[in-house]
Short mmCIF file of N, CA and C in Angstrom, two decimals:
data_model
loop_
_atom_site.label_atom_id
_atom_site.label_comp_id
_atom_site.label_asym_id
_atom_site.label_seq_id
_atom_site.Cartn_x
_atom_site.Cartn_y
_atom_site.Cartn_z
N GLY A 1 -92.53 -26.48 -37.76
CA GLY A 1 -92.30 -25.68 -38.95
C GLY A 1 -93.60 -25.30 -39.62
N ALA A 2 -93.46 -24.65 -40.74
CA ALA A 2 -94.61 -24.20 -41.52
C ALA A 2 -94.71 -25.01 -42.81
N VAL A 3 -95.90 -25.07 -43.35
CA VAL A 3 -96.13 -25.69 -44.65
C VAL A 3 -96.63 -24.61 -45.59
N ILE A 4 -95.95 -24.47 -46.72
CA ILE A 4 -96.38 -23.53 -47.75
C ILE A 4 -96.81 -24.33 -48.97
N GLN A 5 -97.99 -24.02 -49.46
CA GLN A 5 -98.52 -24.68 -50.66
C GLN A 5 -98.22 -23.78 -51.86
N ALA A 6 -97.42 -24.28 -52.78
CA ALA A 6 -96.96 -23.49 -53.91
C ALA A 6 -98.10 -23.02 -54.81
N TYR A 7 -99.24 -23.67 -54.75
CA TYR A 7 -100.34 -23.23 -55.62
C TYR A 7 -100.97 -21.93 -55.15
N LEU A 8 -100.65 -21.49 -53.94
CA LEU A 8 -101.16 -20.21 -53.46
C LEU A 8 -100.42 -19.06 -54.13
N ARG A 9 -101.13 -18.06 -54.56
CA ARG A 9 -100.52 -16.94 -55.26
C ARG A 9 -99.50 -16.19 -54.40
N ARG A 10 -99.67 -16.23 -53.09
CA ARG A 10 -98.75 -15.53 -52.19
C ARG A 10 -97.66 -16.44 -51.63
N ALA A 11 -97.51 -17.63 -52.18
CA ALA A 11 -96.55 -18.61 -51.65
C ALA A 11 -95.13 -18.06 -51.63
N GLU A 12 -94.70 -17.41 -52.69
CA GLU A 12 -93.33 -16.89 -52.74
C GLU A 12 -93.12 -15.85 -51.64
N GLU A 13 -94.11 -15.02 -51.44
CA GLU A 13 -94.05 -14.01 -50.37
C GLU A 13 -93.94 -14.69 -49.00
N TYR A 14 -94.73 -15.72 -48.78
CA TYR A 14 -94.68 -16.45 -47.51
C TYR A 14 -93.30 -17.07 -47.30
N CYS A 15 -92.75 -17.66 -48.38
CA CYS A 15 -91.43 -18.28 -48.28
C CYS A 15 -90.37 -17.24 -47.90
N ALA A 16 -90.45 -16.08 -48.51
CA ALA A 16 -89.48 -15.02 -48.21
C ALA A 16 -89.56 -14.61 -46.74
N GLU A 17 -90.77 -14.57 -46.20
CA GLU A 17 -90.95 -14.21 -44.80
C GLU A 17 -90.41 -15.29 -43.85
N LEU A 18 -90.37 -16.52 -44.33
CA LEU A 18 -90.00 -17.66 -43.47
C LEU A 18 -88.59 -18.21 -43.71
N ALA A 19 -87.83 -17.61 -44.61
CA ALA A 19 -86.52 -18.15 -44.97
C ALA A 19 -85.41 -17.66 -44.04
N TYR A 20 -85.70 -17.55 -42.77
CA TYR A 20 -84.72 -17.07 -41.80
C TYR A 20 -84.07 -18.23 -41.06
N GLU A 21 -82.94 -17.97 -40.45
CA GLU A 21 -82.21 -19.00 -39.72
C GLU A 21 -83.08 -19.59 -38.61
N GLY A 22 -83.09 -20.90 -38.55
CA GLY A 22 -83.86 -21.61 -37.53
C GLY A 22 -85.26 -22.00 -37.98
N SER A 23 -85.72 -21.46 -39.11
CA SER A 23 -87.06 -21.83 -39.59
C SER A 23 -87.03 -23.17 -40.30
N ARG A 24 -88.17 -23.84 -40.30
CA ARG A 24 -88.34 -25.10 -41.04
C ARG A 24 -89.57 -24.90 -41.91
N VAL A 25 -89.38 -25.00 -43.23
CA VAL A 25 -90.49 -24.75 -44.16
C VAL A 25 -90.65 -25.93 -45.10
N ARG A 26 -91.83 -26.54 -45.03
CA ARG A 26 -92.18 -27.65 -45.93
C ARG A 26 -92.90 -27.05 -47.12
N LEU A 27 -92.34 -27.25 -48.31
CA LEU A 27 -92.94 -26.75 -49.54
C LEU A 27 -93.59 -27.90 -50.28
N CYS A 28 -94.89 -27.78 -50.52
CA CYS A 28 -95.62 -28.78 -51.31
C CYS A 28 -96.40 -28.06 -52.40
N LYS A 29 -96.95 -28.80 -53.32
CA LYS A 29 -97.70 -28.16 -54.39
C LYS A 29 -99.05 -27.62 -53.92
N GLY A 30 -99.72 -28.37 -53.07
CA GLY A 30 -101.05 -27.98 -52.61
C GLY A 30 -102.11 -28.69 -53.43
N ALA A 31 -103.23 -28.99 -52.79
CA ALA A 31 -104.22 -29.81 -53.50
C ALA A 31 -105.66 -29.46 -53.18
N TYR A 32 -105.90 -28.51 -52.32
CA TYR A 32 -107.26 -28.23 -51.92
C TYR A 32 -107.91 -27.25 -52.87
N ALA A 33 -109.21 -27.32 -52.99
CA ALA A 33 -109.93 -26.41 -53.86
C ALA A 33 -109.84 -24.99 -53.30
N ALA A 34 -109.48 -24.06 -54.17
CA ALA A 34 -109.38 -22.65 -53.77
C ALA A 34 -109.75 -21.81 -54.98
N PRO A 35 -110.31 -20.64 -54.74
CA PRO A 35 -110.69 -19.79 -55.87
C PRO A 35 -109.45 -19.30 -56.63
N GLU A 36 -109.62 -19.04 -57.91
CA GLU A 36 -108.51 -18.59 -58.76
C GLU A 36 -107.90 -17.29 -58.26
N THR A 37 -108.64 -16.52 -57.51
CA THR A 37 -108.09 -15.28 -56.96
C THR A 37 -107.03 -15.56 -55.89
N VAL A 38 -107.08 -16.75 -55.31
CA VAL A 38 -106.18 -17.12 -54.22
C VAL A 38 -105.10 -18.11 -54.68
N ALA A 39 -105.44 -18.95 -55.65
CA ALA A 39 -104.53 -20.04 -56.03
C ALA A 39 -104.40 -20.16 -57.54
N PHE A 40 -103.23 -20.61 -57.96
CA PHE A 40 -103.02 -20.94 -59.37
C PHE A 40 -103.81 -22.21 -59.66
N THR A 41 -104.33 -22.31 -60.86
CA THR A 41 -105.14 -23.48 -61.20
C THR A 41 -104.48 -24.38 -62.24
N SER A 42 -103.52 -23.87 -62.98
CA SER A 42 -102.87 -24.73 -63.99
C SER A 42 -101.63 -25.37 -63.39
N LYS A 43 -101.33 -26.58 -63.84
CA LYS A 43 -100.15 -27.30 -63.37
C LYS A 43 -98.89 -26.51 -63.67
N ALA A 44 -98.82 -25.91 -64.85
CA ALA A 44 -97.62 -25.15 -65.22
C ALA A 44 -97.40 -23.97 -64.27
N ASP A 45 -98.47 -23.27 -63.92
CA ASP A 45 -98.33 -22.13 -63.00
C ASP A 45 -97.94 -22.58 -61.60
N VAL A 46 -98.48 -23.71 -61.15
CA VAL A 46 -98.13 -24.23 -59.83
C VAL A 46 -96.66 -24.64 -59.82
N ASP A 47 -96.21 -25.31 -60.87
CA ASP A 47 -94.81 -25.73 -60.96
C ASP A 47 -93.87 -24.52 -60.97
N LYS A 48 -94.23 -23.48 -61.71
CA LYS A 48 -93.40 -22.26 -61.74
C LYS A 48 -93.34 -21.63 -60.35
N SER A 49 -94.46 -21.60 -59.65
CA SER A 49 -94.48 -21.06 -58.30
C SER A 49 -93.62 -21.90 -57.38
N PHE A 50 -93.68 -23.22 -57.53
CA PHE A 50 -92.87 -24.13 -56.71
C PHE A 50 -91.39 -23.81 -56.89
N VAL A 51 -90.97 -23.60 -58.14
CA VAL A 51 -89.56 -23.30 -58.42
C VAL A 51 -89.18 -21.94 -57.84
N ARG A 52 -90.03 -20.95 -57.98
CA ARG A 52 -89.74 -19.63 -57.38
C ARG A 52 -89.58 -19.76 -55.86
N CYS A 53 -90.45 -20.54 -55.25
CA CYS A 53 -90.37 -20.75 -53.80
C CYS A 53 -89.09 -21.50 -53.44
N LEU A 54 -88.72 -22.51 -54.24
CA LEU A 54 -87.48 -23.24 -54.00
C LEU A 54 -86.28 -22.30 -54.02
N LYS A 55 -86.27 -21.39 -54.99
CA LYS A 55 -85.16 -20.43 -55.10
C LYS A 55 -85.04 -19.60 -53.83
N VAL A 56 -86.17 -19.15 -53.32
CA VAL A 56 -86.18 -18.34 -52.09
C VAL A 56 -85.70 -19.17 -50.90
N LEU A 57 -86.26 -20.37 -50.75
CA LEU A 57 -85.92 -21.20 -49.59
C LEU A 57 -84.49 -21.70 -49.64
N MET A 58 -84.03 -22.13 -50.79
CA MET A 58 -82.65 -22.63 -50.91
C MET A 58 -81.64 -21.49 -50.76
N GLY A 59 -82.05 -20.30 -51.11
CA GLY A 59 -81.18 -19.13 -50.94
C GLY A 59 -81.24 -18.54 -49.55
N GLY A 60 -82.21 -18.99 -48.75
CA GLY A 60 -82.39 -18.47 -47.39
C GLY A 60 -81.54 -19.21 -46.39
N ARG A 61 -81.83 -18.95 -45.12
CA ARG A 61 -81.02 -19.53 -44.05
C ARG A 61 -81.78 -20.57 -43.24
N GLY A 62 -83.01 -20.86 -43.66
CA GLY A 62 -83.81 -21.85 -42.94
C GLY A 62 -83.54 -23.27 -43.44
N TYR A 63 -84.41 -24.17 -43.04
CA TYR A 63 -84.29 -25.59 -43.40
C TYR A 63 -85.46 -25.95 -44.32
N PRO A 64 -85.23 -25.95 -45.66
CA PRO A 64 -86.31 -26.30 -46.58
C PRO A 64 -86.60 -27.80 -46.57
N MET A 65 -87.88 -28.13 -46.66
CA MET A 65 -88.33 -29.51 -46.76
C MET A 65 -89.12 -29.61 -48.06
N VAL A 66 -88.54 -30.25 -49.05
CA VAL A 66 -89.06 -30.28 -50.42
C VAL A 66 -89.99 -31.48 -50.58
N ALA A 67 -91.28 -31.23 -50.53
CA ALA A 67 -92.27 -32.30 -50.57
C ALA A 67 -92.84 -32.45 -51.98
N THR A 68 -92.20 -33.31 -52.76
CA THR A 68 -92.67 -33.58 -54.12
C THR A 68 -92.12 -34.92 -54.59
N HIS A 69 -92.86 -35.52 -55.51
CA HIS A 69 -92.39 -36.73 -56.19
C HIS A 69 -92.01 -36.39 -57.62
N ASP A 70 -92.25 -35.16 -58.04
CA ASP A 70 -92.01 -34.72 -59.41
C ASP A 70 -90.52 -34.76 -59.72
N PRO A 71 -90.09 -35.61 -60.66
CA PRO A 71 -88.66 -35.76 -60.94
C PRO A 71 -87.98 -34.45 -61.32
N ARG A 72 -88.67 -33.63 -62.10
CA ARG A 72 -88.08 -32.36 -62.53
C ARG A 72 -87.87 -31.42 -61.35
N LEU A 73 -88.83 -31.37 -60.44
CA LEU A 73 -88.71 -30.49 -59.28
C LEU A 73 -87.66 -31.00 -58.30
N VAL A 74 -87.53 -32.32 -58.18
CA VAL A 74 -86.47 -32.90 -57.34
C VAL A 74 -85.11 -32.50 -57.90
N GLU A 75 -84.97 -32.59 -59.23
CA GLU A 75 -83.71 -32.22 -59.88
C GLU A 75 -83.40 -30.73 -59.68
N ILE A 76 -84.40 -29.89 -59.83
CA ILE A 76 -84.22 -28.44 -59.65
C ILE A 76 -83.83 -28.14 -58.20
N ALA A 77 -84.47 -28.80 -57.24
CA ALA A 77 -84.12 -28.59 -55.83
C ALA A 77 -82.66 -28.94 -55.58
N GLY A 78 -82.21 -30.06 -56.13
CA GLY A 78 -80.82 -30.46 -55.96
C GLY A 78 -79.85 -29.46 -56.58
N ALA A 79 -80.20 -28.96 -57.77
CA ALA A 79 -79.35 -27.98 -58.44
C ALA A 79 -79.29 -26.67 -57.65
N LEU A 80 -80.42 -26.25 -57.11
CA LEU A 80 -80.44 -25.02 -56.31
C LEU A 80 -79.65 -25.19 -55.02
N ALA A 81 -79.68 -26.38 -54.46
CA ALA A 81 -78.88 -26.64 -53.25
C ALA A 81 -77.40 -26.48 -53.57
N VAL A 82 -76.97 -27.02 -54.70
CA VAL A 82 -75.56 -26.89 -55.12
C VAL A 82 -75.22 -25.43 -55.37
N LEU A 83 -76.08 -24.73 -56.12
CA LEU A 83 -75.83 -23.31 -56.44
C LEU A 83 -75.72 -22.45 -55.20
N ASN A 84 -76.44 -22.84 -54.14
CA ASN A 84 -76.44 -22.06 -52.91
C ASN A 84 -75.50 -22.64 -51.85
N ASP A 85 -74.61 -23.54 -52.29
CA ASP A 85 -73.63 -24.17 -51.39
C ASP A 85 -74.27 -24.75 -50.13
N ARG A 86 -75.41 -25.39 -50.30
CA ARG A 86 -76.10 -26.00 -49.17
C ARG A 86 -75.52 -27.37 -48.88
N ASP A 87 -75.23 -27.62 -47.64
CA ASP A 87 -74.82 -28.94 -47.20
C ASP A 87 -76.05 -29.85 -47.28
N PRO A 88 -75.87 -31.12 -47.64
CA PRO A 88 -77.02 -32.04 -47.70
C PRO A 88 -77.80 -32.12 -46.39
N SER A 89 -77.17 -31.79 -45.28
CA SER A 89 -77.88 -31.85 -43.99
C SER A 89 -78.71 -30.60 -43.73
N SER A 90 -78.68 -29.63 -44.65
CA SER A 90 -79.38 -28.36 -44.42
C SER A 90 -80.75 -28.28 -45.10
N PHE A 91 -81.18 -29.39 -45.71
CA PHE A 91 -82.51 -29.47 -46.33
C PHE A 91 -82.86 -30.94 -46.51
N GLU A 92 -84.12 -31.20 -46.85
CA GLU A 92 -84.52 -32.59 -47.07
C GLU A 92 -85.59 -32.69 -48.13
N TYR A 93 -85.68 -33.89 -48.70
CA TYR A 93 -86.77 -34.25 -49.61
C TYR A 93 -87.79 -35.02 -48.79
N GLN A 94 -89.06 -34.86 -49.14
CA GLN A 94 -90.12 -35.60 -48.46
C GLN A 94 -91.01 -36.27 -49.49
N MET A 95 -91.23 -37.56 -49.30
CA MET A 95 -92.06 -38.34 -50.22
C MET A 95 -92.91 -39.33 -49.43
N LEU A 96 -93.96 -39.78 -50.07
CA LEU A 96 -94.84 -40.77 -49.46
C LEU A 96 -94.29 -42.18 -49.65
N TYR A 97 -94.47 -43.00 -48.65
CA TYR A 97 -94.10 -44.41 -48.73
C TYR A 97 -94.82 -45.05 -49.91
N GLY A 98 -94.08 -45.80 -50.71
CA GLY A 98 -94.69 -46.53 -51.82
C GLY A 98 -94.69 -45.76 -53.13
N ILE A 99 -94.31 -44.49 -53.10
CA ILE A 99 -94.28 -43.71 -54.33
C ILE A 99 -92.83 -43.34 -54.62
N ARG A 100 -92.31 -43.87 -55.73
CA ARG A 100 -90.94 -43.64 -56.19
C ARG A 100 -89.89 -44.12 -55.18
N PRO A 101 -90.01 -45.35 -54.68
CA PRO A 101 -89.05 -45.83 -53.70
C PRO A 101 -87.61 -45.89 -54.21
N GLN A 102 -87.43 -46.19 -55.50
CA GLN A 102 -86.06 -46.22 -56.02
C GLN A 102 -85.45 -44.82 -56.03
N GLU A 103 -86.26 -43.82 -56.31
CA GLU A 103 -85.77 -42.44 -56.27
C GLU A 103 -85.41 -42.06 -54.83
N GLN A 104 -86.21 -42.48 -53.88
CA GLN A 104 -85.90 -42.22 -52.47
C GLN A 104 -84.54 -42.82 -52.11
N ARG A 105 -84.32 -44.07 -52.54
CA ARG A 105 -83.04 -44.74 -52.26
C ARG A 105 -81.89 -44.05 -52.99
N ARG A 106 -82.11 -43.64 -54.23
CA ARG A 106 -81.07 -42.97 -55.01
C ARG A 106 -80.63 -41.68 -54.31
N LEU A 107 -81.60 -40.88 -53.88
CA LEU A 107 -81.28 -39.63 -53.20
C LEU A 107 -80.51 -39.90 -51.90
N ALA A 108 -80.99 -40.88 -51.14
CA ALA A 108 -80.33 -41.20 -49.87
C ALA A 108 -78.91 -41.71 -50.10
N THR A 109 -78.73 -42.52 -51.13
CA THR A 109 -77.40 -43.05 -51.46
C THR A 109 -76.44 -41.92 -51.82
N GLN A 110 -76.97 -40.86 -52.42
CA GLN A 110 -76.14 -39.70 -52.78
C GLN A 110 -75.85 -38.81 -51.58
N GLY A 111 -76.39 -39.17 -50.42
CA GLY A 111 -76.14 -38.39 -49.22
C GLY A 111 -77.22 -37.39 -48.86
N ALA A 112 -78.30 -37.37 -49.63
CA ALA A 112 -79.41 -36.45 -49.34
C ALA A 112 -80.23 -36.97 -48.16
N ARG A 113 -80.84 -36.05 -47.47
CA ARG A 113 -81.80 -36.43 -46.43
C ARG A 113 -83.14 -36.66 -47.11
N VAL A 114 -83.75 -37.80 -46.81
CA VAL A 114 -85.04 -38.15 -47.40
C VAL A 114 -85.97 -38.60 -46.28
N ARG A 115 -87.07 -37.91 -46.13
CA ARG A 115 -88.08 -38.28 -45.13
C ARG A 115 -89.21 -38.96 -45.88
N VAL A 116 -89.54 -40.17 -45.47
CA VAL A 116 -90.61 -40.93 -46.12
C VAL A 116 -91.80 -40.96 -45.18
N TYR A 117 -92.92 -40.45 -45.67
CA TYR A 117 -94.14 -40.40 -44.87
C TYR A 117 -94.92 -41.70 -45.01
N VAL A 118 -95.38 -42.21 -43.90
CA VAL A 118 -96.20 -43.42 -43.88
C VAL A 118 -97.54 -43.06 -43.25
N ALA A 119 -98.60 -43.28 -44.02
CA ALA A 119 -99.94 -43.03 -43.48
C ALA A 119 -100.27 -44.13 -42.47
N TYR A 120 -100.82 -43.74 -41.32
CA TYR A 120 -101.16 -44.72 -40.29
C TYR A 120 -102.36 -44.23 -39.51
N GLY A 121 -102.85 -45.06 -38.61
CA GLY A 121 -104.00 -44.70 -37.79
C GLY A 121 -105.29 -45.15 -38.44
N GLU A 122 -106.39 -44.79 -37.82
CA GLU A 122 -107.69 -45.24 -38.30
C GLU A 122 -108.07 -44.65 -39.65
N GLU A 123 -107.54 -43.47 -39.97
CA GLU A 123 -107.91 -42.78 -41.21
C GLU A 123 -106.83 -42.87 -42.28
N TRP A 124 -105.91 -43.82 -42.15
CA TRP A 124 -104.78 -43.88 -43.08
C TRP A 124 -105.23 -44.08 -44.53
N TYR A 125 -106.23 -44.90 -44.74
CA TYR A 125 -106.64 -45.21 -46.11
C TYR A 125 -107.19 -43.97 -46.80
N GLY A 126 -108.04 -43.24 -46.13
CA GLY A 126 -108.60 -42.01 -46.70
C GLY A 126 -107.52 -41.00 -47.02
N TYR A 127 -106.57 -40.84 -46.10
CA TYR A 127 -105.46 -39.91 -46.31
C TYR A 127 -104.65 -40.32 -47.54
N PHE A 128 -104.30 -41.61 -47.60
CA PHE A 128 -103.49 -42.12 -48.70
C PHE A 128 -104.21 -41.93 -50.04
N MET A 129 -105.50 -42.22 -50.07
CA MET A 129 -106.26 -42.08 -51.31
C MET A 129 -106.36 -40.61 -51.73
N ARG A 130 -106.50 -39.70 -50.78
CA ARG A 130 -106.52 -38.27 -51.12
C ARG A 130 -105.19 -37.84 -51.74
N ARG A 131 -104.08 -38.33 -51.17
CA ARG A 131 -102.77 -37.97 -51.71
C ARG A 131 -102.62 -38.49 -53.14
N LEU A 132 -103.11 -39.70 -53.39
CA LEU A 132 -103.04 -40.25 -54.74
C LEU A 132 -103.93 -39.47 -55.69
N ALA A 133 -105.10 -39.07 -55.21
CA ALA A 133 -106.06 -38.35 -56.06
C ALA A 133 -105.63 -36.92 -56.35
N GLU A 134 -104.79 -36.33 -55.50
CA GLU A 134 -104.35 -34.95 -55.69
C GLU A 134 -103.72 -34.76 -57.06
N ARG A 135 -102.99 -35.76 -57.45
CA ARG A 135 -102.24 -35.66 -58.70
C ARG A 135 -102.24 -37.04 -59.33
N PRO A 136 -102.87 -37.17 -60.49
CA PRO A 136 -102.96 -38.49 -61.12
C PRO A 136 -101.60 -39.17 -61.29
N ALA A 137 -100.53 -38.40 -61.49
CA ALA A 137 -99.20 -39.02 -61.65
C ALA A 137 -98.81 -39.79 -60.40
N ASN A 138 -99.29 -39.38 -59.22
CA ASN A 138 -98.97 -40.11 -57.99
C ASN A 138 -99.45 -41.55 -58.08
N LEU A 139 -100.62 -41.75 -58.67
CA LEU A 139 -101.15 -43.10 -58.81
C LEU A 139 -100.25 -43.93 -59.72
N ALA A 140 -99.78 -43.32 -60.81
CA ALA A 140 -98.88 -44.04 -61.72
C ALA A 140 -97.58 -44.40 -61.01
N PHE A 141 -97.01 -43.46 -60.22
CA PHE A 141 -95.80 -43.75 -59.45
C PHE A 141 -96.04 -44.93 -58.52
N PHE A 142 -97.18 -44.92 -57.83
CA PHE A 142 -97.52 -45.96 -56.87
C PHE A 142 -97.66 -47.32 -57.55
N LEU A 143 -98.37 -47.35 -58.69
CA LEU A 143 -98.58 -48.61 -59.39
C LEU A 143 -97.26 -49.17 -59.94
N ARG A 144 -96.39 -48.29 -60.44
CA ARG A 144 -95.07 -48.76 -60.90
C ARG A 144 -94.28 -49.33 -59.73
N ALA A 145 -94.39 -48.70 -58.56
CA ALA A 145 -93.66 -49.20 -57.38
C ALA A 145 -94.16 -50.60 -56.99
N LEU A 146 -95.47 -50.83 -57.13
CA LEU A 146 -96.02 -52.15 -56.81
C LEU A 146 -95.47 -53.22 -57.75
N ARG A 147 -95.23 -52.83 -59.01
CA ARG A 147 -94.69 -53.77 -60.00
C ARG A 147 -93.19 -53.96 -59.84
N GLY A 148 -92.56 -53.15 -58.96
CA GLY A 148 -91.13 -53.27 -58.77
C GLY A 148 -90.32 -52.25 -59.53
N GLY A 149 -90.99 -51.40 -60.32
CA GLY A 149 -90.28 -50.33 -61.04
C GLY A 149 -90.34 -49.06 -60.23
N ASP A 150 -89.84 -47.98 -60.80
CA ASP A 150 -89.88 -46.70 -60.10
C ASP A 150 -90.51 -45.73 -61.02
#
């Protein structure tokens, strides 16, 4: 499948091009440095783009993969799935191991597909730390999970 980073200004256009039957599109916020001409720089603009992309993907015929830990975006994805009469098997949530585990269980218990990513290999630590650094809230989610909360 393809990965679309919602922080890209053309993300919604890319999603529209990829929302066809048989496609698999992973939507994430995006975290790499890019010039303002290419990418949104404010969190609010990235979140708005993510929602616009979700609307396109959930309304399309492909298989959306919603890669976020953001509770509001998870809720919006679920609502859009209902509005578009999507079967729970026609899309999935994707989250990192150790971040919001209770939310992962809650979604799965409700019948949602949840893919949990586990960093592994020789470079796992660097990858994991980059994911935490992308968004400071990820670190808070992770630390709460270590304490047993969500």
